[in-house]
Structure formats: C-alpha cells, structure tokens
Amino acid sequence: MRVLSGIQPTGRFHWGNYFGAIQQYIDLQNEEESYYFIANLHALTTIRDSDELKTLTLEAATDLLALGLQPEQATLFVQSDVPEVSELTWLLMTGTPMGLLERCHAYKEKKEKGVAADAGLFTYPVLMAADILAYDSNVVPVGQDQVQHIEVCRDIARSFNHHYGEVFVMPDAKVLEASAKVPGTDGEKMSKSYDNTIQIFEPLKPQRKQIMRIQTDSRPMEDSKDPETDHLYQLLSLFASNEEREEVAGIYRTGGFGYGDIKKRLADAAESYFSDARARREKLEQDPGFVQDVLSEGAKQARAKASEVLDRAQKATGLVR
Ligand code: TYM
C-alpha cells in the first residue's frame, strides 16, 4: 500500500492540520511506502513573496520532522522538486471538464467572496490530482475539506484510464472521523483564511492567551450544557484521554462550571501534548542543513517514482515516439 499526502506552507501549521492530517501521516508512515510533501506550487496561488515562500517551506518541513515524521520511514519532499508532476498536470488538464472544476467548493467559495480568481486557483484540483496519481498512491490521508478534491482526482483518473487504458491507480481518501473538521476559536472550521487558528508551535504564553479567548456562549454557569455541540469541548477532546473526555462531558451535563476552567485544562493539555515536539523543533532549528538534506534525498526518491508514472502516461497518450 502506498500512502501520499501534501500540505501547503501558507503559514505555520495549526491544530486542524495536525489532528486532521499530520497525525495520520505519522501513524501511517510505517506502511509499505509513504510520501509526504510541502505543496509550494499550490501555495503560489496565495503567497507572492519569494522570501516568505522559501522560509515557510523550510519551516513546514522542520515542523513535520519535529512532529514525528521520520525520514527513514517516510519520503519527505517539496512539491516543486518533482517537475514530473507539473508535466503530468497538463496531460490531465486536457481531459478535465470545466464543469468538474466549477463545482469544487474551494474555488466556488472564493469566487462567491469576490476574490479575483486566477487560472491557478481554478485548476488547483488538477495539480492535486497529478500529485496523487504521480506516485500510484492508494491512500490519501486528509481532513474533510480535501475529500471533494480526491473525488475529482478519481474522476480525472477514471476518464483518463477509459481513454488510454489502465494507466493510473485509483486512490482513496482517508479521513479520521473524530478530527475530520477541527473547529477554530470561533466554532467554524479551523482555517488560516478565517483567522481562527491555534498554531501548534505558537510560544506558550500567547498560545494560552489565544485559548482563553476562545468564543463561548453566555448562558448562566448553572445551566446544563450539551458537550457534543460545544467547540471548546471538541477541542479538549482532541487532547484528552477517554476518562478525561467522560469526566468533562459529565461536568458539561451537570452544569455549574465556568468555561475559563475548561480553557485552562485545554491550555495545559496542549502544552504537555506537544512538549516533546517543541523540544525536537528547537534542536532542528539549530540544524537547517539536516532538514535540507532530508528534502534533497526525499526529492530524489519521489522523482524516481513520478518519472516512472509520467513515462507510462506519456507512452499511453502517444507523446513518446
Ligand atoms: P491544506 O494545506 O489546506 O491542509 C493540509 C491538511 O490539513 C487538513 N486540515 C484540516 N483537517 C481537519 N480540520 C481542519 N480544521 C483542517 N484544516 C486543514 C486538510 O484537510 C489537509 O489534509 N490541497 C491541499 C494540499 C495538497 C494535497 C495534495 C493533499 C496538495 N496536493 C495531494 C493531499 C494530496 C491543501 O490545501 O491542504
């Protein structure tokens, strides 16, 4: 089984990225083969400052290693280091109906908000399909918001295979039910574009302040509350053991508690949960050469696989004489 996923370096990673996706990368890295990459080509649709993109790309790789990706187990690389993927994107683009891309919610949402869309944003799912298909990926661990893009990838692959024979492997999305859509500080999906994120490696003091500012309702303390519909409870659940989850759910149902106490619990839980990763990150920061080496080695391995698949697709389409 081959596992693959990508993550954009558009800012420092947040709890949604971690519990929706990165945690799965780490759990799955011991599978037969796993490929994880920093999607800097996708990030070009939002970041237009070269120094910023370079810095964020290296930071993203450092974060993934600190969080537990092991280069001996998983191939970690930067998307643009594998030019075969961009070439494959064109082959796929020629068989992708416009209507399929028009229905993609990431594009639709931005358009509805009046964001001037460029062709990069519109064709973003085709590049993502190439990312997945270029490595014969079977499983793609992601959060809920990427599931539609994987469906699009399957549609594109199906249509290509229909015309040219069995060139591509059909991938499946893998979503963790409990953390498919991690809420942000306002209860909406945690997302940088909603400005409601809590970053994993935010220094502890400001992180604690952010947690204390998580929006809560203004019902009287005594009231009984339903934990399942409360985003503060959902966030705490990500870190809590089963016993603690049960205990806090009981407190909610009984009522007579302050949200401030739950927030303090959450801040403590997050601090201890990521403390090893923070320590590893500090070490890695002292050794950017190591991170660069991991990425160079990863790119070599990824290119070897992607060029094999591109070759197959080129032969099938008649590009190779
Ligand atoms: P990106 O960079 O927006 O997000 C990276 C991963 O984090 C997940 N995620 C969440 N999961 C649960 N709750 C949240 N609040 C939350 N916010 C983010 C995302 O679902 C994702 O898994 N297009 C992709 C990157 C990409 C890719 C690929 C992914 C490019 N090529 C190929 C898989 C396969 C993206 O923008 O993810």
XYZ file of C-alpha atoms and ligand atoms in Angstrom:
358
model
C 0.000 0.000 0.000
C 1.311 3.442 -0.874
C 0.329 6.470 1.196
C 0.653 10.055 -0.001
C -0.411 13.482 1.190
C 0.507 17.128 0.767
C 0.265 20.208 2.914
C 0.559 23.852 1.925
C 3.247 26.008 3.522
C 0.919 29.004 3.724
C 1.590 29.717 7.403
C 2.634 27.812 10.478
C 0.640 24.612 10.991
C -2.363 24.694 13.289
C -4.264 22.136 15.353
C -6.637 21.449 12.424
C -3.700 20.454 10.208
C -2.293 18.291 12.962
C -5.354 16.363 14.106
C -6.954 16.181 10.642
C -3.881 15.234 8.641
C -0.381 15.252 10.178
C -1.269 12.788 12.912
C -2.370 10.366 10.209
C 0.895 10.903 8.280
C 2.823 9.880 11.361
C 0.647 6.881 12.131
C 0.808 5.655 8.540
C 4.500 6.214 7.898
C 5.325 2.659 8.793
C 3.121 1.349 5.987
C 4.872 -0.118 2.985
C 5.738 3.236 1.398
C 4.713 6.760 2.313
C 5.252 10.087 0.565
C 4.564 13.464 2.141
C 5.269 16.775 0.519
C 5.151 20.512 1.078
C 2.770 21.864 -1.564
C 4.655 25.033 -2.518
C 3.189 25.089 -6.059
C -0.298 25.229 -4.580
C 0.860 27.915 -2.153
C 1.831 30.124 -5.109
C -1.877 30.835 -5.542
C -1.776 32.823 -2.281
C 1.843 33.700 -1.421
C 3.500 36.082 -3.828
C 6.621 36.944 -1.815
C 9.614 34.759 -2.719
C 11.451 35.073 0.600
C 8.283 34.318 2.516
C 7.573 31.202 0.466
C 11.151 29.930 0.895
C 11.069 30.491 4.652
C 7.648 28.916 5.100
C 8.637 25.886 3.027
C 11.643 25.167 5.245
C 9.604 25.866 8.384
C 6.931 23.434 7.213
C 9.491 20.669 6.704
C 11.035 21.411 10.103
C 7.600 21.269 11.748
C 6.748 17.907 10.160
C 10.042 16.391 11.314
C 9.580 17.820 14.810
C 6.069 16.380 14.966
C 7.385 12.901 14.291
C 7.886 12.234 10.577
C 10.911 10.008 10.250
C 12.928 10.336 7.059
C 13.978 6.674 7.298
C 10.305 5.690 7.167
C 8.654 8.349 5.028
C 9.791 10.212 1.931
C 9.522 13.940 2.721
C 9.996 16.378 -0.149
C 8.998 19.689 -1.703
C 6.380 19.554 -4.469
C 8.274 21.732 -6.953
C 11.365 19.497 -6.691
C 9.446 16.961 -8.777
C 8.823 18.710 -12.121
C 7.284 15.495 -13.499
C 4.147 16.406 -11.559
C 3.725 19.717 -13.405
C 4.121 17.893 -16.698
C 1.550 15.325 -15.718
C -0.827 18.157 -14.735
C -1.018 19.244 -18.374
C -1.839 15.746 -19.566
C -4.638 15.557 -17.020
C -5.860 19.085 -17.760
C -6.617 18.184 -21.372
C -9.154 15.621 -20.172
C -10.709 17.572 -17.288
C -14.202 19.020 -17.914
C -14.573 22.680 -16.870
C -17.812 21.796 -15.056
C -15.958 19.426 -12.738
C -13.680 22.251 -11.566
C -16.521 24.797 -11.404
C -18.224 22.604 -8.815
C -15.202 22.500 -6.478
C -16.146 24.281 -3.274
C -12.730 25.799 -2.535
C -12.939 27.708 -5.832
C -16.670 28.417 -5.517
C -16.299 29.854 -2.011
C -13.525 32.218 -3.042
C -15.455 33.332 -6.104
C -18.573 33.962 -4.022
C -16.500 36.070 -1.628
C -15.451 38.188 -4.598
C -11.808 37.034 -4.601
C -10.475 37.575 -8.130
C -9.750 34.010 -9.203
C -6.814 33.184 -11.447
C -6.341 30.079 -13.575
C -4.047 28.638 -10.893
C -6.812 28.673 -8.317
C -9.323 27.263 -10.788
C -7.105 24.391 -11.932
C -5.719 23.730 -8.448
C -7.549 20.349 -8.176
C -5.872 19.105 -11.374
C -2.423 19.769 -9.913
C -3.594 17.968 -6.803
C -4.764 15.022 -8.924
C -1.325 14.902 -10.572
C 0.293 14.946 -7.107
C -1.685 11.885 -6.133
C -1.565 9.937 -9.404
C 2.162 10.527 -10.000
C 3.044 8.166 -7.150
C 0.465 5.400 -7.774
C -0.988 6.346 -4.385
C -3.573 4.068 -2.814
C -4.401 6.041 0.303
C -4.530 9.808 0.832
C -4.874 10.871 4.492
C -6.601 14.275 4.702
C -9.164 16.333 6.600
C -12.774 16.546 5.403
C -12.217 19.705 3.334
C -9.989 17.819 0.864
C -12.313 14.889 0.223
C -14.029 16.549 -2.726
C -10.634 17.149 -4.363
C -9.845 13.447 -4.078
C -13.193 12.633 -5.689
C -12.198 14.956 -8.551
C -8.865 13.145 -8.790
C -10.712 9.835 -9.103
C -12.981 11.271 -11.828
C -9.972 12.522 -13.770
C -8.138 9.198 -13.411
C -11.225 7.216 -14.417
C -11.710 9.270 -17.559
C -8.002 9.033 -18.479
C -7.985 5.261 -17.956
C -11.140 4.986 -20.030
C -9.419 6.661 -22.995
C -5.921 5.282 -22.696
C -6.092 2.018 -20.710
C -5.210 1.313 -17.088
C -2.540 3.967 -16.545
C -3.452 5.290 -13.098
C -4.119 3.676 -9.745
C -7.397 4.722 -8.067
C -6.727 6.462 -4.743
C -8.978 6.600 -1.685
C -9.228 9.425 0.831
C -8.625 8.504 4.457
C -10.354 10.734 6.969
C -10.389 10.377 10.762
C -13.979 10.735 11.869
C -13.178 12.350 15.213
C -10.973 15.082 13.737
C -12.175 15.462 10.150
C -13.177 19.074 10.783
C -11.407 20.586 13.770
C -13.177 23.759 14.918
C -11.362 27.060 15.314
C -11.599 29.604 18.135
C -14.977 30.833 16.791
C -16.517 27.389 16.263
C -16.164 27.474 12.446
C -13.691 25.104 10.751
C -10.174 25.992 11.892
C -8.583 27.680 8.933
C -5.997 30.366 8.334
C -8.366 32.158 5.999
C -10.915 32.524 8.833
C -8.264 33.858 11.222
C -9.398 31.419 13.923
C -6.402 29.110 14.198
C -4.267 27.994 17.110
C -0.791 27.257 15.847
C 0.987 24.170 17.113
C 4.308 25.895 17.801
C 2.999 29.274 18.953
C 5.057 30.342 22.016
C 3.241 29.140 25.115
C 2.246 32.496 26.627
C 0.464 33.929 23.587
C -0.990 30.485 22.879
C -2.513 30.388 26.362
C -3.988 33.865 25.784
C -5.493 32.712 22.497
C -7.037 29.700 24.187
C -8.511 31.911 26.907
C -10.125 33.993 24.143
C -11.931 31.037 22.510
C -15.508 32.188 21.965
C -18.107 30.640 24.263
C -21.801 31.290 24.837
C -23.153 33.489 27.614
C -25.603 31.066 29.239
C -25.623 31.062 33.046
C -22.986 28.882 34.683
C -25.584 26.673 36.407
C -27.203 25.548 33.122
C -26.659 22.034 31.886
C -24.853 22.052 28.513
C -24.512 19.577 25.678
C -20.792 18.812 25.256
C -21.193 17.324 21.774
C -22.229 20.670 20.230
C -19.605 22.743 22.021
C -16.394 23.555 20.140
C -14.370 24.102 23.318
C -15.271 20.567 24.383
C -14.431 19.266 20.906
C -11.003 20.896 21.092
C -10.304 19.492 24.549
C -11.401 16.050 23.333
C -8.568 16.047 20.790
C -6.031 16.020 23.606
C -7.902 14.198 26.342
C -7.831 10.550 27.380
C -11.161 8.679 27.303
C -11.539 9.111 31.063
C -10.943 12.854 30.911
C -13.365 13.192 27.998
C -16.039 11.390 30.013
C -15.306 13.434 33.099
C -15.573 16.760 31.253
C -18.719 15.633 29.406
C -20.212 14.922 32.854
C -19.270 18.413 34.060
C -20.999 19.931 30.998
C -24.194 17.960 31.547
C -24.349 18.779 35.256
C -23.671 22.493 34.727
C -22.249 24.749 37.433
C -18.827 25.228 35.849
C -17.032 28.139 34.192
C -15.652 27.930 30.644
C -12.450 29.523 31.998
C -11.610 26.310 33.868
C -12.107 24.207 30.758
C -9.888 26.588 28.785
C -7.136 26.247 31.400
C -7.387 22.476 31.118
C -7.132 22.778 27.344
C -4.038 25.021 27.539
C -2.330 22.584 29.948
C -3.262 19.592 27.808
C -1.928 21.199 24.616
C 1.284 22.247 26.347
C 2.082 18.771 27.545
C 0.871 17.066 24.336
C 3.301 18.995 22.122
C 6.170 19.431 24.584
C 8.379 16.723 23.017
C 7.711 18.113 19.539
C 8.664 21.614 20.728
C 11.949 20.278 22.118
C 12.688 18.427 18.854
C 11.859 21.564 16.892
C 14.356 23.646 18.861
C 17.078 21.117 18.022
C 16.143 21.011 14.342
C 16.213 24.809 14.142
C 19.913 24.630 15.006
C 20.480 22.315 12.060
C 18.774 23.641 8.906
C 21.356 21.713 6.835
C 19.869 18.466 8.099
C 16.370 19.498 7.037
C 17.669 20.496 3.585
C 19.413 17.127 3.239
C 16.227 15.274 4.131
C 14.350 17.251 1.454
C 17.019 16.642 -1.211
C 17.065 12.920 -0.535
C 13.253 12.868 -0.492
C 13.093 14.653 -3.853
C 15.387 12.030 -5.411
C 13.196 9.185 -4.251
C 9.983 10.958 -5.232
C 11.300 11.811 -8.717
C 12.260 8.214 -9.363
C 8.676 7.113 -8.776
C 6.993 10.078 -10.524
C 9.107 9.736 -13.662
C 8.099 6.089 -13.957
C 4.407 7.065 -13.840
C 4.846 10.056 -16.177
C 6.593 7.807 -18.650
C 3.636 5.427 -18.554
C 1.197 8.311 -19.167
C 3.304 9.765 -21.985
C 3.517 6.423 -23.748
C -0.238 5.907 -23.361
C -1.044 9.311 -24.905
C 1.398 8.990 -27.811
C 3.833 11.653 -26.621
C 6.757 9.229 -26.780
C 7.687 8.340 -30.362
P -4.043 22.313 3.376
O -2.632 22.753 3.317
O -5.103 23.359 3.378
O -4.265 21.442 4.670
C -3.383 20.362 4.984
C -4.162 19.240 5.618
O -4.798 19.691 6.835
C -6.167 19.364 6.806
N -6.937 20.369 7.558
C -7.856 20.082 8.485
N -8.309 18.905 8.952
C -9.261 18.948 9.920
N -9.765 20.111 10.430
C -9.336 21.306 9.982
N -9.835 22.430 10.511
C -8.347 21.327 8.964
N -7.703 22.328 8.296
C -6.845 21.715 7.439
C -6.541 19.364 5.328
O -7.713 18.628 5.077
C -5.300 18.750 4.708
O -5.355 17.341 4.742
N -4.852 20.939 -1.344
C -4.270 20.526 -0.096
C -2.789 20.204 -0.205
C -2.487 19.197 -1.239
C -2.754 17.795 -1.166
C -2.269 17.260 -2.398
C -3.350 16.983 -0.206
C -1.889 19.441 -2.431
N -1.748 18.277 -3.144
C -2.380 15.886 -2.653
C -3.440 15.606 -0.488
C -2.968 15.072 -1.707
C -4.439 21.647 0.920
O -4.577 22.780 0.557
O -4.339 21.260 2.219
